[in-house]
XYZ file of C-alpha atoms in Angstrom:
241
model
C -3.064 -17.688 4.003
C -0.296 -18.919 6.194
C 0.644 -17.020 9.502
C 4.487 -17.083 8.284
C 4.086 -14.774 5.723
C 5.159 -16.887 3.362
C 3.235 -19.045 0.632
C 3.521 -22.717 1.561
C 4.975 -25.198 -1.822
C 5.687 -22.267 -3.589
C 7.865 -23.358 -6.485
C 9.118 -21.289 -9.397
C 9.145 -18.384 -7.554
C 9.503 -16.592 -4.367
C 7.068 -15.501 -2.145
C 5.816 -12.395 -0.592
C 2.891 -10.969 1.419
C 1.987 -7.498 1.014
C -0.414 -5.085 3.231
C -1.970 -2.540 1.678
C -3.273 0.083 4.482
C -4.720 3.418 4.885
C -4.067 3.695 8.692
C -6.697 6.999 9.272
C -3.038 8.919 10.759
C -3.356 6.556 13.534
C -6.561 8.497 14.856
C -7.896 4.997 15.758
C -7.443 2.061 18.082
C -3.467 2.478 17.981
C -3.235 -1.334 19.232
C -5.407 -2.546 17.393
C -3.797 -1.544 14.395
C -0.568 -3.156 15.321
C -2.224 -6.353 16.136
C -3.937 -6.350 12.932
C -0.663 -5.692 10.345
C 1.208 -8.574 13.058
C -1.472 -10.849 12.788
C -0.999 -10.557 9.168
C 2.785 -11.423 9.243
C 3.641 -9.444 6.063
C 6.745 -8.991 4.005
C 5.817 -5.361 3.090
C 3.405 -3.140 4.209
C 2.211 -0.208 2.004
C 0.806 2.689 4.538
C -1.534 5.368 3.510
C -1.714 8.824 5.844
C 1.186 7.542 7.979
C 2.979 10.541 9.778
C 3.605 13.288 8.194
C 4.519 16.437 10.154
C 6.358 17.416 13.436
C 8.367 14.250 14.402
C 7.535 12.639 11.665
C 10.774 10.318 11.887
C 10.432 9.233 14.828
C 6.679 8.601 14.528
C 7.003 6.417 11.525
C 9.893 4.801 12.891
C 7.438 3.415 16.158
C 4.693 2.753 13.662
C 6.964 0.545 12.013
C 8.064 -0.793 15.222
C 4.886 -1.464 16.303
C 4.338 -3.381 13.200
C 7.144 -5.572 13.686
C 9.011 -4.152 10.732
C 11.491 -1.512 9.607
C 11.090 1.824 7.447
C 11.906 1.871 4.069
C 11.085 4.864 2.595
C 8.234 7.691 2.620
C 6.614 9.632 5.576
C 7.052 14.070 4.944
C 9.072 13.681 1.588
C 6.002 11.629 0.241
C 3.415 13.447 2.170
C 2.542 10.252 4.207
C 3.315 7.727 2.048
C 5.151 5.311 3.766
C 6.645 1.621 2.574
C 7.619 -0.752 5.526
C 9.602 -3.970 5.407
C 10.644 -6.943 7.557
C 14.594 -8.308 7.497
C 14.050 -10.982 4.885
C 13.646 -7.965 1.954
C 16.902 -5.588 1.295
C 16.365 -2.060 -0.017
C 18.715 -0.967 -2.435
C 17.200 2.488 -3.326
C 14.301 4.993 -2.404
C 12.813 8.015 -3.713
C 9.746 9.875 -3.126
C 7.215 12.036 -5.219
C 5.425 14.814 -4.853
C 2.302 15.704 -7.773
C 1.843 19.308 -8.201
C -0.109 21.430 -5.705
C -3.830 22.422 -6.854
C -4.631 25.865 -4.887
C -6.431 25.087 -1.817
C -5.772 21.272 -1.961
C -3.851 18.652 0.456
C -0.956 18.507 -1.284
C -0.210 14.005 -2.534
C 2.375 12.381 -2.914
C 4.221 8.805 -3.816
C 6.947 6.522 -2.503
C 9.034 3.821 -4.391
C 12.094 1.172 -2.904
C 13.826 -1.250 -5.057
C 13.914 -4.292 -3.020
C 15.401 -7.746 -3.070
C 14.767 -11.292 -1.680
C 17.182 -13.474 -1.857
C 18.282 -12.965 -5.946
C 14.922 -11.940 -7.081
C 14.702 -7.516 -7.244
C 11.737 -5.682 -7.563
C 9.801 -2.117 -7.048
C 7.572 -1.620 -4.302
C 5.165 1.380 -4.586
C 2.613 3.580 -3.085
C 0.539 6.049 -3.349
C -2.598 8.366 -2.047
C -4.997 9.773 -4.728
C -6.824 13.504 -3.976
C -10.511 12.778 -2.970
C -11.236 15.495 -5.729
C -11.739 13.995 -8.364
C -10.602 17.008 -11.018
C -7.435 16.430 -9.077
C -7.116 12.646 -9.402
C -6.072 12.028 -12.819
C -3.136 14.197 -13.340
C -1.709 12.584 -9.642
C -2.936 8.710 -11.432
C -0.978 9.529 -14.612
C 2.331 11.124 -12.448
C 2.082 7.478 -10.421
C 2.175 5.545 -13.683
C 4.650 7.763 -15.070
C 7.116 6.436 -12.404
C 5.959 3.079 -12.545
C 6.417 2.033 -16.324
C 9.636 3.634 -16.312
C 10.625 0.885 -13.864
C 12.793 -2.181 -15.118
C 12.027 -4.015 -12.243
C 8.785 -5.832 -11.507
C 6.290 -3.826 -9.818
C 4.213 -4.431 -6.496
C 2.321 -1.298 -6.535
C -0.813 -0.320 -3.618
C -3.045 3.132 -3.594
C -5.610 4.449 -2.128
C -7.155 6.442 -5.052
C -10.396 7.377 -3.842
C -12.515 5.489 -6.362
C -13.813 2.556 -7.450
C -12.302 0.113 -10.240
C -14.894 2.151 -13.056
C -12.794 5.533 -12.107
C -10.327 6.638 -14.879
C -7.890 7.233 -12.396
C -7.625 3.351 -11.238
C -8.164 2.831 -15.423
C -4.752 4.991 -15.546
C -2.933 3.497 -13.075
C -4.039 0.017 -13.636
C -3.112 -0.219 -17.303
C -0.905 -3.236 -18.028
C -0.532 -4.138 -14.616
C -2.647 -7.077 -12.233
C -5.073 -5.786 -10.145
C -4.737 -8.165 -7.211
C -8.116 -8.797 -6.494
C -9.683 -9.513 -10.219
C -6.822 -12.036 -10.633
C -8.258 -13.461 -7.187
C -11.501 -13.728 -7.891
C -12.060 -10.987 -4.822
C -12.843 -8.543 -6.373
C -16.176 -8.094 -4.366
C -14.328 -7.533 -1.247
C -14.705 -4.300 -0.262
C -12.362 -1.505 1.489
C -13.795 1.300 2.485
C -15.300 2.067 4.802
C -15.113 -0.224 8.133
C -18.298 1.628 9.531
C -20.534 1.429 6.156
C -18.675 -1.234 3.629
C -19.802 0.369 0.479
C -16.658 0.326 -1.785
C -13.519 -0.857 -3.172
C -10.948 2.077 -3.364
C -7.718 0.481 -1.786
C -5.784 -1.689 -4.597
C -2.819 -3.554 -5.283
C -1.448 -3.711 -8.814
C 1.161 -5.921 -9.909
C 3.604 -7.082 -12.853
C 2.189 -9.382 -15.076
C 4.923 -11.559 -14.364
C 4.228 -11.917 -10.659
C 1.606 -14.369 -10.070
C -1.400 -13.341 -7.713
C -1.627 -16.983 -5.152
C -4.117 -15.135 -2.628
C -5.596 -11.901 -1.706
C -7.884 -11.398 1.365
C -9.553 -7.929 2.977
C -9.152 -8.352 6.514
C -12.971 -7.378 8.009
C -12.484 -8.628 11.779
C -13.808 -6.267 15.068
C -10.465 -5.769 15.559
C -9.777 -4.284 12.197
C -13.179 -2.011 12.558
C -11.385 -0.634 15.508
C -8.181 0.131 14.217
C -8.811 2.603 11.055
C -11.689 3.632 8.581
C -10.152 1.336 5.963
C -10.019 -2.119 6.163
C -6.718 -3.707 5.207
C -5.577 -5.637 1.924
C -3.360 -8.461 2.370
C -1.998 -10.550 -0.813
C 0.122 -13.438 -0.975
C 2.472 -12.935 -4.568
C 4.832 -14.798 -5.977
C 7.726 -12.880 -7.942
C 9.839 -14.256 -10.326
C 12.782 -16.033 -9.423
C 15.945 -14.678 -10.466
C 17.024 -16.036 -13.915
């Protein structure tokens, strides 16, 4: 991967670099985090457990800033859901989702942006599965509601809280790319930083946008800076017709 955030020779279509990222509600290395998602020089960064509560504004606003990047969409509406962006992509609409409260439960949640570089528009989405998993299906199949009712492309990222044999991924993953198959990376594992043991962060996207890269970042630095380790994938969407 380049440092630019871009794909170098990237014809036919235009590139983007997406972080996927549970951030642990920042109860890590705070610094390290930031150097990790900069050192990554993303387009669009997809945050799990981002703030949520009191302040909640002006705490995802200095995440993003720490990042490098602006807010999109997310935080309370989408219960910490949270998509970020740098200049280069334009956000023409948000909206956030929240799946129906089981008794008891942390209440879940989604956020979507339709985005554009240059001529080329498409949906960025989010999303953070119950670790229950009686809960986890209904929230997967509310996610992909949303999604294939989208006429744009779709750059989707979740932590669902299990593997790729779950029926929740199975749910969500229908029809789209997982990111890491198409890479041949699909041994690279997410969770967690202190005991690797398995992949439950992904990144689905349209068939149409082509996978070039896909990496999960496994440095000290990243060890220190949250319980998940971060997915970064290079994509390139189609150009604009």
């Amino acid at each position: 991967m380049t440092e630019t955030g871009r794909v170098a020779g990237a014809p036919g279509g235009v590139p983007l670099r997406v972080v996927s990222y549970n951030v642990h509600s920042q109860r890590d290395d705070q610094a390290a985090l930031a150097a990790v998602v900069r050192a990554a020089a993303p387009d669009v960064v997809i945050v799990q457990e981002a703030p949520r509560r009191f302040r909640w504004r002006q705490k995802c606003a200095s995440l993003a800033e720490s990042f490098g990047l602006v807010v999109a969409a997310g935080g309370l509406p989408s219960l910490g859901n949270l998509l970020l962006t740098n200049l280069r992509v334009r956000v023409a609409d948000t909206r956030c989702q929240r799946y129906p409260l089981t008794p008891g439960r942390h209440m879940r949640g989604a956020a979507y942006a339709e985005c554009r570089v240059g001529g080329t528009r498409f949906l960025l989405a989010g999303s953070h599965l119950s670790t229950d998993p009686a809960e986890r299906p209904a929230q997967a199949a509310a996610f992909k509601r949303e999604l294939a009712a989208a006429d744009l492309p779709v750059v989707a990222a979740a932590d669902l809280n299990e593997g790729p044999d779950g029926p929740a991924w199975a749910t969500v993953g229908a029809g789209l790319t997982d990111a890491a198959v198409a890479a041949d990376r699909a041994d690279r594992l997410t969770y967690s930083c202190a005991d690797p043991r398995r992949r439950i962060d992904a990144v689905f996207v349209d068939p149409r946008i082509t996978v070039v890269d896909y990496d999960v970042v496994d440095t000290p630095q990243a060890r220190r800076a949250s319980d998940h380790f971060p997915v970064v994938v290079d994509l390139l969407l189609p150009a604009a017709g």
